[in-house]
XYZ file of C-alpha atoms in Angstrom:
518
model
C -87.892 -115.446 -69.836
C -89.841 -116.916 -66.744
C -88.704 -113.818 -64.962
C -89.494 -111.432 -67.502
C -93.359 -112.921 -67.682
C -93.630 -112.561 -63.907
C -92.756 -108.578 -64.236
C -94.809 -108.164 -67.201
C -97.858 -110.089 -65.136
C -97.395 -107.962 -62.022
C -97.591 -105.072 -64.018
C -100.600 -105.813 -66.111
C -102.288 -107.348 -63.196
C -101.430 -103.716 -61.354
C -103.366 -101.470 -63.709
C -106.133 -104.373 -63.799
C -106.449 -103.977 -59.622
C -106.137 -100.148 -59.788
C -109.139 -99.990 -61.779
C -111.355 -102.509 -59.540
C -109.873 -100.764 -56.094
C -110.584 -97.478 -57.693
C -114.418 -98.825 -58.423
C -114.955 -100.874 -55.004
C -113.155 -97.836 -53.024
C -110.803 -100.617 -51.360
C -106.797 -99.597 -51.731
C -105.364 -101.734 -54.449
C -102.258 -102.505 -53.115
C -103.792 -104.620 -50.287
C -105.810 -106.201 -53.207
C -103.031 -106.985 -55.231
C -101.057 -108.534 -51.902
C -104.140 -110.553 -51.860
C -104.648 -111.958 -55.232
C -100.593 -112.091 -56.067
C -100.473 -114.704 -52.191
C -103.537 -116.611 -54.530
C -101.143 -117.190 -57.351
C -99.780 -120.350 -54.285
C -102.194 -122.499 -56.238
C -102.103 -121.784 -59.695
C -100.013 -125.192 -61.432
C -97.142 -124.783 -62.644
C -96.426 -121.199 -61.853
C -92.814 -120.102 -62.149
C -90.759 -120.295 -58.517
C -89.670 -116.126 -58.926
C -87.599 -114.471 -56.567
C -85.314 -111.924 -56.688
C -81.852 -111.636 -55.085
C -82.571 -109.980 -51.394
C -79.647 -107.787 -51.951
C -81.325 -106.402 -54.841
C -84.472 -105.446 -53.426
C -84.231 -102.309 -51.666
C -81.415 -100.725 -54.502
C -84.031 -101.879 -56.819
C -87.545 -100.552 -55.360
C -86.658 -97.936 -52.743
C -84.606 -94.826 -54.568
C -87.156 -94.286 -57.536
C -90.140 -95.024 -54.893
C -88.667 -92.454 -51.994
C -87.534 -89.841 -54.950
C -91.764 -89.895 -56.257
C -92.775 -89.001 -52.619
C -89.897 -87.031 -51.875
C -90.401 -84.356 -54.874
C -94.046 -83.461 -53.586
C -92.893 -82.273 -49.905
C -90.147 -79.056 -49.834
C -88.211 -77.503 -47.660
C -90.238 -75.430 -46.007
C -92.775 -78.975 -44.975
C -89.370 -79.949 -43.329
C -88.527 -77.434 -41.325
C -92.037 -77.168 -40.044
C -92.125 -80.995 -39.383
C -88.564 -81.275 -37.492
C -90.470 -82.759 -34.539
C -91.975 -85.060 -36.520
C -88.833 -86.460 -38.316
C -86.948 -86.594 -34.538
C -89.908 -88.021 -32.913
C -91.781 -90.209 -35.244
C -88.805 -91.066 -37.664
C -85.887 -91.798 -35.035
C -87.321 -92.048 -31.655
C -90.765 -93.879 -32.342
C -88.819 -96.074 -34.380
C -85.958 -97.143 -31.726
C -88.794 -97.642 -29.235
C -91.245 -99.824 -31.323
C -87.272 -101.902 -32.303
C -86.691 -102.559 -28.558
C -90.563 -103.460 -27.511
C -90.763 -105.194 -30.828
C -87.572 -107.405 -29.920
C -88.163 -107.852 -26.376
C -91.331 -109.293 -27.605
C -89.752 -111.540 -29.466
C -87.181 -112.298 -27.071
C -89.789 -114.016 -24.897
C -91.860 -115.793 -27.479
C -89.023 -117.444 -29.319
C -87.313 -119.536 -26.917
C -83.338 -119.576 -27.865
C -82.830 -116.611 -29.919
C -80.342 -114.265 -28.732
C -80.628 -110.761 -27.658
C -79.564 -109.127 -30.525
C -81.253 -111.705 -33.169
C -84.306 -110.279 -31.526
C -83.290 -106.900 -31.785
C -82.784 -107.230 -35.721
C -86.315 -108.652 -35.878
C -87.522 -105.722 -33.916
C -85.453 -103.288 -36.308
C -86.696 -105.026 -39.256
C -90.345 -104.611 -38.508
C -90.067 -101.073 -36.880
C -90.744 -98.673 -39.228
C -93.575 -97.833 -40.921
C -93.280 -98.264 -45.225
C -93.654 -94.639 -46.980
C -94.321 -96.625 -49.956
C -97.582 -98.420 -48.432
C -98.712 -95.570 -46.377
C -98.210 -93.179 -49.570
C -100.194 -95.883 -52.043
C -103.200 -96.915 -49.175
C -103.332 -93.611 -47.586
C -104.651 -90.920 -50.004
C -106.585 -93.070 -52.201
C -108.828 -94.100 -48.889
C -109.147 -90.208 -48.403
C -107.132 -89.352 -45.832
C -106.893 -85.555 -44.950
C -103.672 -83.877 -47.037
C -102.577 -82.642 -43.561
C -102.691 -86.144 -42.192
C -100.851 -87.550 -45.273
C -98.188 -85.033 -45.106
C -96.969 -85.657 -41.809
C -97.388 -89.618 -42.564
C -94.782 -89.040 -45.440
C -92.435 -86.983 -43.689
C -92.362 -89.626 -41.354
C -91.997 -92.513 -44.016
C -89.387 -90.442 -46.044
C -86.962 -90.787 -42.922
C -87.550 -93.733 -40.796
C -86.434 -96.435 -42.844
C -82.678 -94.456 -42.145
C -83.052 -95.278 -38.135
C -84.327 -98.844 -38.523
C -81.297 -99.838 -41.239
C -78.805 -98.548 -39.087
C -80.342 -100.487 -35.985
C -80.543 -103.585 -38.361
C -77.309 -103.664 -39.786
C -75.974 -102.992 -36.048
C -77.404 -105.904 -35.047
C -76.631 -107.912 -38.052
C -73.183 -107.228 -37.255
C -73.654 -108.586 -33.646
C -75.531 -111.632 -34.552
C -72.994 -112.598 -37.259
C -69.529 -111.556 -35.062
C -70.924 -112.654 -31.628
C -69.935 -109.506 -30.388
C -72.368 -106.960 -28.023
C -74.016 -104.104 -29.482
C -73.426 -100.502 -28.036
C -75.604 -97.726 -27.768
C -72.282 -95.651 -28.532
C -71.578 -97.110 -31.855
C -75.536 -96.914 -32.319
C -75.382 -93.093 -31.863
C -72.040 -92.501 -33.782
C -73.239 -94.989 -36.762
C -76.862 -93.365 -37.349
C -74.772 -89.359 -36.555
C -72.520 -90.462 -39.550
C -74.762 -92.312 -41.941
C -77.352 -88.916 -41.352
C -74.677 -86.459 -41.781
C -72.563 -87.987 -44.851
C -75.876 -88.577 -46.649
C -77.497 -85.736 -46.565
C -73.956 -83.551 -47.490
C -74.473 -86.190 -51.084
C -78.000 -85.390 -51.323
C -77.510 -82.344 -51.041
C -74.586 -81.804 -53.245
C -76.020 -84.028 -55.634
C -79.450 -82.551 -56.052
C -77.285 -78.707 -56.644
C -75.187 -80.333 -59.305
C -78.026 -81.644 -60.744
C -80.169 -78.212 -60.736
C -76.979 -76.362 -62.622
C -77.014 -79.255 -65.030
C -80.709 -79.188 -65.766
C -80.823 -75.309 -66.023
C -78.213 -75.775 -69.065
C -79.858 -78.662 -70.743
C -82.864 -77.667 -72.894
C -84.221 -81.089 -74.170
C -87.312 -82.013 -71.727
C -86.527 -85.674 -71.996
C -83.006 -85.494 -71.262
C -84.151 -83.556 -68.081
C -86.787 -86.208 -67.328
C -84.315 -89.159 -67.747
C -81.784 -87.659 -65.417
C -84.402 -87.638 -62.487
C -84.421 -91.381 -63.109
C -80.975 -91.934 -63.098
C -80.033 -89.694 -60.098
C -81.946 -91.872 -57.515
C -80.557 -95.016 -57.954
C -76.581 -93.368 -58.575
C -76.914 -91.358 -55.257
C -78.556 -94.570 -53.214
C -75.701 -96.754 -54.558
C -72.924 -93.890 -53.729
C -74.367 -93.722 -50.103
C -74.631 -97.561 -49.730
C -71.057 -97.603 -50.556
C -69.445 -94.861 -48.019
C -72.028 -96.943 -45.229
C -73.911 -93.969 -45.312
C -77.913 -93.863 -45.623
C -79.379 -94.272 -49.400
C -82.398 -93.173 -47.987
C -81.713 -89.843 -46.263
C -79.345 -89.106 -49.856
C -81.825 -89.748 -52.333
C -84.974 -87.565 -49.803
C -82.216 -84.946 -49.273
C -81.156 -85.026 -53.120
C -85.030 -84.811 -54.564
C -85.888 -82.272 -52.201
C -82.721 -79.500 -52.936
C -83.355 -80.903 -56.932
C -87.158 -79.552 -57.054
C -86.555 -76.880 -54.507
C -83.526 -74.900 -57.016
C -84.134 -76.552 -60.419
C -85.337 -74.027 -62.856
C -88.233 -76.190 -63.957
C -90.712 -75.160 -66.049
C -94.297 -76.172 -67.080
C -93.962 -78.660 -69.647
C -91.203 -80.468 -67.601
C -93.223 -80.318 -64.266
C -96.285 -81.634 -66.200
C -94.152 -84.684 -68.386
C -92.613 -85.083 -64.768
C -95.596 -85.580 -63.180
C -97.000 -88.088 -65.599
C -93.562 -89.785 -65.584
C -93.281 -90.288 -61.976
C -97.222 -90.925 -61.370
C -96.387 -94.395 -63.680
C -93.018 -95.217 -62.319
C -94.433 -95.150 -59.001
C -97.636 -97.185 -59.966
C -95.823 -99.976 -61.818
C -92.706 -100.222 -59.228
C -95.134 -99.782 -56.102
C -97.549 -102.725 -58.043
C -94.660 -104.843 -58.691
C -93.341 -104.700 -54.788
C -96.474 -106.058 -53.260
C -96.837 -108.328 -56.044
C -93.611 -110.010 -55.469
C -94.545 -109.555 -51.446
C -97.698 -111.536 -52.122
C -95.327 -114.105 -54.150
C -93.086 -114.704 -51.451
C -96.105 -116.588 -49.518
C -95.458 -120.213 -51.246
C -91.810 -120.344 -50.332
C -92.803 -118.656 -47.041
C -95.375 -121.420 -45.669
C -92.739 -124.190 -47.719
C -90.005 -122.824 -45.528
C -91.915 -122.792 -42.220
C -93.498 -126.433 -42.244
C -94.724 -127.720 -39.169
C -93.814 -124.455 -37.454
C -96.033 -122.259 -39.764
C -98.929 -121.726 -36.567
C -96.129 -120.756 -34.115
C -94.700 -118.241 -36.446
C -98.471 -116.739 -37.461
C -99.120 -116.455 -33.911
C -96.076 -114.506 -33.125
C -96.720 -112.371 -36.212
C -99.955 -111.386 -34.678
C -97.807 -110.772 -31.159
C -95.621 -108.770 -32.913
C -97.804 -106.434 -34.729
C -99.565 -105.942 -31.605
C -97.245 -104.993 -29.332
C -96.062 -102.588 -32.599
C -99.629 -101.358 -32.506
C -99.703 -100.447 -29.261
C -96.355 -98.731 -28.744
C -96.830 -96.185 -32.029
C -100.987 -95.464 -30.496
C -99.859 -94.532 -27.015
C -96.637 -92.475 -29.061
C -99.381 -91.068 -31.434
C -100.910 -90.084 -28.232
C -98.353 -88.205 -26.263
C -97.377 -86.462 -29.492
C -100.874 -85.363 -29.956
C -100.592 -83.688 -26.465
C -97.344 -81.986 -27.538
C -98.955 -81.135 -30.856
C -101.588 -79.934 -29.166
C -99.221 -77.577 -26.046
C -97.905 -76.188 -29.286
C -100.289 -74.576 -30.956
C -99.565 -75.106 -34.599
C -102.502 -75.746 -36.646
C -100.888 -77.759 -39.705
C -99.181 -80.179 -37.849
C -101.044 -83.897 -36.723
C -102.071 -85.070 -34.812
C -104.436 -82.609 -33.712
C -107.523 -84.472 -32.298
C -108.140 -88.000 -30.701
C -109.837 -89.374 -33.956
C -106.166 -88.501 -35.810
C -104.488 -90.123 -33.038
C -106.496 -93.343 -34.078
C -105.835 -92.919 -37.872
C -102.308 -92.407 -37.666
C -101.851 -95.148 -35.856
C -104.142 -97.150 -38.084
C -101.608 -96.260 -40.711
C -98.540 -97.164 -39.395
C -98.204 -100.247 -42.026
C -95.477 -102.599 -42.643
C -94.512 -103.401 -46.252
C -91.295 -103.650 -48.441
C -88.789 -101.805 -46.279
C -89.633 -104.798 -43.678
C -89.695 -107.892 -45.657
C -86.680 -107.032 -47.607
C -84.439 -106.653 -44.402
C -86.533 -109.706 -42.978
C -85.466 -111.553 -46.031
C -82.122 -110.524 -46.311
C -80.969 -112.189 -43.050
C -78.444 -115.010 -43.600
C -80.096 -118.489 -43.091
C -77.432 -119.376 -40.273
C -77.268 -115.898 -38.520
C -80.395 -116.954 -35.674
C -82.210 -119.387 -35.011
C -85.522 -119.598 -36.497
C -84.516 -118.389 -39.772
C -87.203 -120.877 -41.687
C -89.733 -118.796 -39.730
C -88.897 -115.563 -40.019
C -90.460 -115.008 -43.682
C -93.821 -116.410 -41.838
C -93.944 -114.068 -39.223
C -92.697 -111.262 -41.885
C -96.058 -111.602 -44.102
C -98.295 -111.997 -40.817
C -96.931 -108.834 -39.747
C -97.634 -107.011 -43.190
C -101.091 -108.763 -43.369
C -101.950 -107.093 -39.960
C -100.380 -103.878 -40.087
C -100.729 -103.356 -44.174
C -103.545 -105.617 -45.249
C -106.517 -105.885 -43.175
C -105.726 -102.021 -42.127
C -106.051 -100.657 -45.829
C -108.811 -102.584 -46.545
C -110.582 -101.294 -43.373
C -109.377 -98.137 -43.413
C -112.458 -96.274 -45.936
C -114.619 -97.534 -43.431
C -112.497 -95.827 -40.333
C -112.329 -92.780 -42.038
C -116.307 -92.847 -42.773
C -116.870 -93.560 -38.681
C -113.972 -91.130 -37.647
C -115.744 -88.235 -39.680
C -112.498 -86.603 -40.379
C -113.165 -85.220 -44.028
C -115.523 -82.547 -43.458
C -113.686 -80.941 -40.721
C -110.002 -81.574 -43.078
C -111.717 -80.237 -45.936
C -113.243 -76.971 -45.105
C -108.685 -76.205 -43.874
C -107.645 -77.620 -47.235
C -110.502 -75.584 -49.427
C -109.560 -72.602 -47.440
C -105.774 -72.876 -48.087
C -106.656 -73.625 -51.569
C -108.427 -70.467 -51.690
C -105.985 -68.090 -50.284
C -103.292 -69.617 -52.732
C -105.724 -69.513 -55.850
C -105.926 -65.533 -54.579
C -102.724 -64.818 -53.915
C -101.436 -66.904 -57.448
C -104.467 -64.623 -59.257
C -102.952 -61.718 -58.030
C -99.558 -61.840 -58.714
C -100.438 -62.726 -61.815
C -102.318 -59.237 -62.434
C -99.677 -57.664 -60.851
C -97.260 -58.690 -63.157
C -99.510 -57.703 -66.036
C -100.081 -54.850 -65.376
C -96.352 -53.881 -64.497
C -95.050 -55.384 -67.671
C -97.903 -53.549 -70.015
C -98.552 -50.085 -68.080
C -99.169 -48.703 -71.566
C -101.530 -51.193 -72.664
C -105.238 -50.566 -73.953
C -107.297 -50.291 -70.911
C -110.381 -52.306 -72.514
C -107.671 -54.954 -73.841
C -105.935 -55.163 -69.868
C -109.684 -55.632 -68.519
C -110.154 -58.403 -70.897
C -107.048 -60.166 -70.229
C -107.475 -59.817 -66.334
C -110.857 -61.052 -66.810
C -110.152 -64.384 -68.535
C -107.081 -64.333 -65.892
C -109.406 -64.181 -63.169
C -112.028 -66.658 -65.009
C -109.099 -69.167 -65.379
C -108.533 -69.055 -61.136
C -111.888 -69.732 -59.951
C -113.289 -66.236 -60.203
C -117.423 -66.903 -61.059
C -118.927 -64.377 -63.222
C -121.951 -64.698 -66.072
C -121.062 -67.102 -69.456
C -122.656 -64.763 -71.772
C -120.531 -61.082 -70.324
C -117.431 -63.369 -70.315
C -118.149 -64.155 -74.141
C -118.252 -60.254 -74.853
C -115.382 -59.453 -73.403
C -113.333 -62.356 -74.677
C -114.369 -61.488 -78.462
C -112.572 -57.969 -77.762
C -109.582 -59.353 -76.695
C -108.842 -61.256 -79.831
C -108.371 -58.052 -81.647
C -105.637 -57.648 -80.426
C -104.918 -61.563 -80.709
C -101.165 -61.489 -80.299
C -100.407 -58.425 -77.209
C -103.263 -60.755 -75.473
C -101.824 -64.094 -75.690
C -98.400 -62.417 -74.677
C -99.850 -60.283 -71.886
C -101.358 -64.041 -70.618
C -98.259 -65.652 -70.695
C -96.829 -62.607 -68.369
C -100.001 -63.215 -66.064
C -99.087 -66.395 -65.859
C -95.921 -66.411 -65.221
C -96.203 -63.822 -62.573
C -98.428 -66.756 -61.198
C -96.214 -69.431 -61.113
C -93.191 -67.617 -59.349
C -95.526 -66.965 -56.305
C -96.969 -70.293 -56.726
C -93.468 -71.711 -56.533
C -92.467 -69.542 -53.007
C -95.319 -70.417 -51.603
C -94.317 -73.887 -52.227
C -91.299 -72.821 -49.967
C -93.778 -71.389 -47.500
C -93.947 -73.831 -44.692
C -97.441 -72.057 -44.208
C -98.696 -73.574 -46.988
C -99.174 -77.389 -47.960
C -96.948 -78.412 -51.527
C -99.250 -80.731 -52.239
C -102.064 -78.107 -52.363
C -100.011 -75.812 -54.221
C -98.953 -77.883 -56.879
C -102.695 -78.282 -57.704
C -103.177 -74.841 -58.264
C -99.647 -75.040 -60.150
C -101.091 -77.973 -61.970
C -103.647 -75.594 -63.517
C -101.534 -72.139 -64.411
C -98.756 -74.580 -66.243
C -101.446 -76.144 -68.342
C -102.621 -72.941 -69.186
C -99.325 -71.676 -69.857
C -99.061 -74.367 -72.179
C -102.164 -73.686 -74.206
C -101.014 -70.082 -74.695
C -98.215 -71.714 -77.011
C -100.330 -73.612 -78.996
C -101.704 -70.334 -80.750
């Protein structure tokens, strides 16, 4: 029951905090990391923790699978640089300076215990960049190459940890050959299950017709392929990415389930993300209980660690801005010096790194009553103090105007190109149809997709179309339709930015939807 108030708690405190972040502009999840550490001195609280086993199974598949479904195929292949070089590369670099660091500052550790530290505070969490990042306003560009670096990262830094874990707890040496061959097989097995996963799924939804029977399969399918991956020692993260990604990209999905999916998700990812750095604030009593009279070594190597973790992803951010930059592609980041700075600014620490922190066996290294210490030090400086800082970054780094006039002008050449498709198909399906009836149906079309014209000739030209009520709500639906299917290859388009697109989708699928209600 104790457990069960806890969740409940975290959850009703999370809606509470997304209300008062949303009011103060300050990201609530470094709120609610503050005020759930607070809960250390409320009496009698209930000692809650969950198994460390548990916490990645339970948290990461339906958290990855709600960013995974916004990006597609086509963001991928654009971004390949980004996954090898931020995702793999940045994140074996920032493990070795990381551990090295280490290494030196706590005196008897071994090599490889210092490597697992390093591997567990390497990467970057999507789920705290995702829930800090576009709330503070950061540029869509920006944000998508932050998640399509979050989406694969954790993969690299796993495999390094578990290496490692494996050295530490056999005494044996690790090898940069069985590093290689272990991260080749855990990529290449999981994304063959994500893939093959997310086409079964796709045949199965196209033959089931209940919504919420479609719905409750995208919850199961995260968790079944992450435990299915765990269990061939393959990478849960890379299946269930891979698996979302082929799902939404083949699915025949229509409007009602991409709307109910949408409001789905948008909760499951609230409550799970609120309940994660709930339970990371929690873990601060047992934390400074565990560390005793060590607790102002292990803060001050926290702050050495996210340093040094600091400095190695600004001066990558930087070189990759230069290659960015030698390459000429306009939708990639980062593109300017003040990116450079925010992407590095939002490199933060959060679950992925306290749950592998946490799941390290007591006896495995020495300074294991520490290691929880220096865990929350690194998320308060990399996760905390960042998000709560980072509206006023993005206020002095006058990003937004120059980010918004790309985004509004994407936004208008998809609007255009969805309005005319949509016409298009209209006027293909009903070549025979009353010309004064076809203008008045493209016009409300056109009204619908932005186009600006006078209230009062609108009016007019609406009251002639309803009389001929029923060939006009059918000739809409066609419009519409016609709509969505360019709507949907753009979303394919690695020109274009999904998470534009599915605003504009947003709009044509509710309006698809009010056509039935007549």
């Amino acid at each position: 029951m104790e457990v069960l108030l806890v969740l409940i708690g975290l959850m009703l405190l999370t809606v509470i905090v997304v209300a008062v972040g949303d009011k103060l502009g300050l990201p609530w999840p470094a709120l609610l990391s503050i005020l759930a550490a607070l809960s250390m001195f409320i009496p009698r609280l209930p000692d809650f923790t969950i198994p460390t086993d548990l916490i990645l199974p339970v948290f990461l598949p339906p958290l990855l699978w709600a960013l995974a479904r916004r990006t597609s195929w086509g963001v991928i292949r654009e971004q390949w640089m980004t996954i090898l070089s931020l995702s793999v590369l940045l994140v074996v670099a920032t493990t070795m300076a990381v551990g090295m660091t280490a290494y030196a500052f706590l005196p008897g550790i071994s090599l490889a215990g210092a490597i697992l530290i390093g591997a567990a505070i390497a990467p970057p969490d999507p789920v705290a960049v995702e829930a800090v990042a576009e709330p503070a306003g950061i540029p869509r560009r920006i944000i998508s190459t932050l998640q399509t670096e979050g989406l694969f990262n954790d993969a690299a830094s796993i495999v390094a940890f578990h290496l490692a874990l494996v050295a530490v707890t056999d005494g044996s040496n690790m090898s940069w050959a069985d590093a290689v061959t272990s991260f080749l097989y855990s990529a290449v097995v999981a994304a063959i299950l994500g893939w093959g996963s997310g086409r079964l799924a796709s045949i199965f939804i196209a033959r089931v017709h209940e919504v919420v029977a479609r719905n409750a399969l995208t919850w199961v399918i995260p968790f079944a392929v992450y435990v299915v991956a765990e269990e061939l020692h393959a990478s849960g993260v890379i299946a269930v990415v891979i698996a979302a990604v082929e799902l939404h990209s083949r699915a025949p999905i229509q409007a009602e389930d991409r709307l109910s999916g949408q409001s789905f998700w948008e909760t499951i990812e609230l409550l799970f993300t609120g309940v994660a750095f709930g339970l990371i604030g929690m873990t601060v009593n047992t934390a400074v209980h565990e560390a005793g009279a060590n607790l102002g070594h292990s803060v001050i190597v926290g702050i050495l660690l996210s340093l040094v973790a600091f400095v190695v992803r600004l001066l990558w951010m930087w070189v990759f801005y230069l290659i960015n930059k030698k390459r000429g592609k306009p939708r990639l980041a980062p593109l300017r010096l003040q990116e450079v700075l925010l992407m590095t600014w939002s490199g933060m620490r959060g679950l992925v790194t306290l749950a592998l922190v946490l799941s390290i066996p007591s006896d495995a290294i020495a300074y294991s009553d520490e290691l929880s210490v220096i865990a929350l030090t690194v998320l308060v400086m990399t996760m905390v103090i960042p998000g709560l800082l980072l509206p006023w970054l993005m206020k002095r780094l006058d990003l937004t105007t120059y980010s918004q006039a790309a985004s509004d002008k994407m936004r208008t050449e998809i609007t255009s190109r969805a309005r005319r498709a949509g016409i298009q198909s209209l006027r293909k399906k009903y070549q025979e149809l009353d010309p004064e009836i076809a203008a008045n149906i493209s016009q409300w079309f056109e009204e619908r997709l932005g186009e600006d014209e006078d209230g009062d000739d609108a009016s007019t030209r609406m009251q002639k179309a309803i009389q001929a009520r029923d060939v006009a709500i059918a000739a809409r639906r066609v419009a519409l339709a016609g709509a969505q299917q360019e709507l949907l290859r753009l979303r394919r388009d690695r020109n274009f930015n999904p998470m534009i697109v599915d605003e504009v989708l947003e709009e044509v699928d509710r309006m698809t939807l009010g056509t039935k209600t007549h």
